[in-house]
Amino acid sequence: MKPRVLFLCTGNTTRSQLAEALLRKHAGDKFDVHSAGLDPSEINPYTVKVLEEIGIDTSGQYAKPLTTYLGKTHFSYLITVCSNAEERCPIFPGMGIRLHWPFEDAAAFEGSEEEKLNKFREVRDQID
C-alpha cells in the first residue's frame, strides 16, 4: 500500500492543488496524493493554467473540505502549505507525520493579468 499524503490549505484553490498535482506527477507511483481545504472554494483558474503549462491535466482535481477525510482516512503525511491551515488544522486520529511548508498565497497577489500569472508560476516552481 502506498503512503497517503494530504496537502492542506485554507481554500484548496492554489497551493495545496499545486502540491497535489506536482507530487502526483513526480511520484504518483509511490504516493497516494490528496489535497483539501479548511474553507474550500473553486480551484483558481490561474492554478489550472500554470499546471497545464507544464503538461499536468487537472480535470480530476476539485476543491475538497478537510471533513472529506477527517476521521475516515489515515494519512502517512499531512503537509500544511499555508500558515492559516497550520494554525487551524485539528489533530485527528490516524495522522502520521505532520509537516509545514509555507508558500506565498499567489491568489492574494495584486497586479496585471501577466503579473498574476507570473506569481502563480513562481509559487508553482517553488513547490515543484
mmCIF file of C-alpha atoms in Angstrom:
data_model
loop_
_atom_site.group_PDB
_atom_site.id
_atom_site.type_symbol
_atom_site.label_atom_id
_atom_site.label_comp_id
_atom_site.label_asym_id
_atom_site.label_seq_id
_atom_site.Cartn_x
_atom_site.Cartn_y
_atom_site.Cartn_z
ATOM 1 C CA MET A 1 0.000 0.000 0.000
ATOM 2 C CA LYS A 2 1.338 3.424 -0.953
ATOM 3 C CA PRO A 3 1.746 6.038 1.811
ATOM 4 C CA ARG A 4 -1.053 8.628 1.689
ATOM 5 C CA VAL A 5 -0.175 12.318 1.593
ATOM 6 C CA LEU A 6 -2.606 15.148 2.312
ATOM 7 C CA PHE A 7 -1.737 18.720 1.364
ATOM 8 C CA LEU A 8 -3.841 21.170 3.354
ATOM 9 C CA CYS A 9 -4.500 24.855 2.729
ATOM 10 C CA THR A 10 -7.253 27.282 3.627
ATOM 11 C CA GLY A 11 -9.235 27.248 0.389
ATOM 12 C CA ASN A 12 -7.779 24.269 -1.515
ATOM 13 C CA THR A 13 -7.688 26.557 -4.548
ATOM 14 C CA THR A 14 -3.993 27.090 -5.277
ATOM 15 C CA ARG A 15 -1.081 25.911 -3.104
ATOM 16 C CA SER A 16 -2.498 22.573 -1.988
ATOM 17 C CA GLN A 17 -3.788 21.890 -5.520
ATOM 18 C CA LEU A 18 -0.363 22.675 -6.991
ATOM 19 C CA ALA A 19 1.343 20.422 -4.452
ATOM 20 C CA GLU A 20 -1.109 17.577 -5.075
ATOM 21 C CA ALA A 21 -0.682 17.753 -8.845
ATOM 22 C CA LEU A 22 3.102 18.046 -8.707
ATOM 23 C CA LEU A 23 3.652 15.166 -6.285
ATOM 24 C CA ARG A 24 1.277 13.014 -8.293
ATOM 25 C CA LYS A 25 3.272 13.885 -11.448
ATOM 26 C CA HIS A 26 6.674 13.164 -9.896
ATOM 27 C CA ALA A 27 5.857 10.265 -7.563
ATOM 28 C CA GLY A 28 2.260 9.185 -8.068
ATOM 29 C CA ASP A 29 3.502 5.626 -8.339
ATOM 30 C CA LYS A 30 4.967 5.892 -4.819
ATOM 31 C CA PHE A 31 2.337 8.016 -3.001
ATOM 32 C CA ASP A 32 -1.444 8.230 -2.837
ATOM 33 C CA VAL A 33 -1.810 12.021 -3.050
ATOM 34 C CA HIS A 34 -4.727 14.201 -1.901
ATOM 35 C CA SER A 35 -5.449 17.817 -1.038
ATOM 36 C CA ALA A 36 -8.118 19.593 0.980
ATOM 37 C CA GLY A 37 -9.035 22.952 2.425
ATOM 38 C CA LEU A 38 -10.374 24.215 5.715
ATOM 39 C CA ASP A 39 -12.780 26.518 3.834
ATOM 40 C CA PRO A 40 -12.702 25.199 0.252
ATOM 41 C CA SER A 41 -13.968 27.065 -2.774
ATOM 42 C CA GLU A 42 -13.315 26.677 -6.505
ATOM 43 C CA ILE A 43 -9.857 25.948 -7.918
ATOM 44 C CA ASN A 44 -8.318 29.186 -9.094
ATOM 45 C CA PRO A 45 -8.198 29.392 -12.924
ATOM 46 C CA TYR A 46 -4.561 30.524 -12.744
ATOM 47 C CA THR A 47 -3.753 27.307 -10.862
ATOM 48 C CA VAL A 48 -5.209 25.274 -13.703
ATOM 49 C CA LYS A 49 -3.385 27.381 -16.307
ATOM 50 C CA VAL A 50 0.087 27.110 -14.738
ATOM 51 C CA LEU A 51 -0.296 23.356 -14.295
ATOM 52 C CA GLU A 52 -1.436 22.923 -17.886
ATOM 53 C CA GLU A 53 1.637 24.900 -18.989
ATOM 54 C CA ILE A 54 3.818 22.091 -17.668
ATOM 55 C CA GLY A 55 1.640 19.304 -19.046
ATOM 56 C CA ILE A 56 -0.460 18.454 -15.985
ATOM 57 C CA ASP A 57 -4.134 17.682 -16.586
ATOM 58 C CA THR A 58 -6.246 18.964 -13.676
ATOM 59 C CA SER A 59 -9.595 17.636 -14.886
ATOM 60 C CA GLY A 60 -9.814 15.188 -11.960
ATOM 61 C CA GLN A 61 -8.960 17.747 -9.304
ATOM 62 C CA TYR A 62 -11.519 19.760 -7.348
ATOM 63 C CA ALA A 63 -11.607 21.671 -4.069
ATOM 64 C CA LYS A 64 -12.465 19.396 -1.139
ATOM 65 C CA PRO A 65 -13.150 20.103 2.524
ATOM 66 C CA LEU A 66 -10.937 18.558 5.185
ATOM 67 C CA THR A 67 -14.074 16.844 6.522
ATOM 68 C CA THR A 68 -13.945 14.564 3.460
ATOM 69 C CA TYR A 69 -11.031 12.823 5.172
ATOM 70 C CA LEU A 70 -11.261 13.753 8.861
ATOM 71 C CA GLY A 71 -11.564 10.572 10.913
ATOM 72 C CA LYS A 72 -12.105 8.476 7.764
ATOM 73 C CA THR A 73 -8.694 8.184 6.143
ATOM 74 C CA HIS A 74 -5.249 7.508 7.551
ATOM 75 C CA PHE A 75 -2.520 9.721 6.134
ATOM 76 C CA SER A 76 1.150 8.954 6.453
ATOM 77 C CA TYR A 77 1.878 12.659 5.890
ATOM 78 C CA LEU A 78 -0.129 15.816 6.467
ATOM 79 C CA ILE A 79 1.572 18.819 4.898
ATOM 80 C CA THR A 80 0.143 22.262 5.532
ATOM 81 C CA VAL A 81 1.127 24.732 2.830
ATOM 82 C CA CYS A 82 -0.121 27.945 4.444
ATOM 83 C CA SER A 83 0.160 29.407 7.934
ATOM 84 C CA ASN A 84 -3.601 29.667 8.392
ATOM 85 C CA ALA A 85 -4.037 25.936 7.793
ATOM 86 C CA GLU A 86 -1.132 25.165 10.117
ATOM 87 C CA GLU A 87 -2.740 27.193 12.911
ATOM 88 C CA ARG A 88 -6.304 25.959 12.383
ATOM 89 C CA CYS A 89 -5.775 22.318 11.430
ATOM 90 C CA PRO A 90 -7.128 19.966 14.067
ATOM 91 C CA ILE A 91 -5.177 16.977 15.285
ATOM 92 C CA PHE A 92 -7.030 13.872 14.206
ATOM 93 C CA PRO A 93 -6.614 10.149 14.805
ATOM 94 C CA GLY A 94 -4.649 8.170 12.266
ATOM 95 C CA MET A 95 -2.352 11.019 11.306
ATOM 96 C CA GLY A 96 1.284 10.183 10.672
ATOM 97 C CA ILE A 97 3.943 12.833 10.219
ATOM 98 C CA ARG A 98 2.810 16.450 10.140
ATOM 99 C CA LEU A 99 4.906 18.974 8.217
ATOM 100 C CA HIS A 100 4.527 22.679 7.494
ATOM 101 C CA TRP A 101 5.753 24.046 4.163
ATOM 102 C CA PRO A 102 4.559 27.669 3.973
ATOM 103 C CA PHE A 103 4.241 29.150 0.499
ATOM 104 C CA GLU A 104 3.136 32.621 -0.553
ATOM 105 C CA ASP A 105 -0.545 32.993 -1.442
ATOM 106 C CA ALA A 106 -0.460 33.675 -5.186
ATOM 107 C CA ALA A 107 -4.228 34.209 -5.205
ATOM 108 C CA ALA A 108 -3.820 37.239 -2.926
ATOM 109 C CA PHE A 109 -1.298 38.871 -5.242
ATOM 110 C CA GLU A 110 -2.421 42.154 -6.834
ATOM 111 C CA GLY A 111 -1.247 43.124 -10.296
ATOM 112 C CA SER A 112 -1.915 42.862 -14.006
ATOM 113 C CA GLU A 113 -3.032 39.583 -15.565
ATOM 114 C CA GLU A 114 0.535 38.813 -16.653
ATOM 115 C CA GLU A 115 1.948 39.710 -13.201
ATOM 116 C CA LYS A 116 -0.619 37.441 -11.506
ATOM 117 C CA LEU A 117 0.197 34.612 -13.876
ATOM 118 C CA ASN A 118 3.898 35.073 -13.164
ATOM 119 C CA LYS A 119 3.224 34.932 -9.408
ATOM 120 C CA PHE A 120 1.350 31.645 -9.833
ATOM 121 C CA ARG A 121 4.257 30.296 -11.893
ATOM 122 C CA GLU A 122 6.689 31.375 -9.179
ATOM 123 C CA VAL A 123 4.740 29.563 -6.443
ATOM 124 C CA ARG A 124 4.290 26.511 -8.690
ATOM 125 C CA ASP A 125 8.031 26.389 -9.284
ATOM 126 C CA GLN A 126 8.818 26.788 -5.566
ATOM 127 C CA ILE A 127 6.522 23.886 -4.719
ATOM 128 C CA ASP A 128 7.966 21.808 -7.542
#
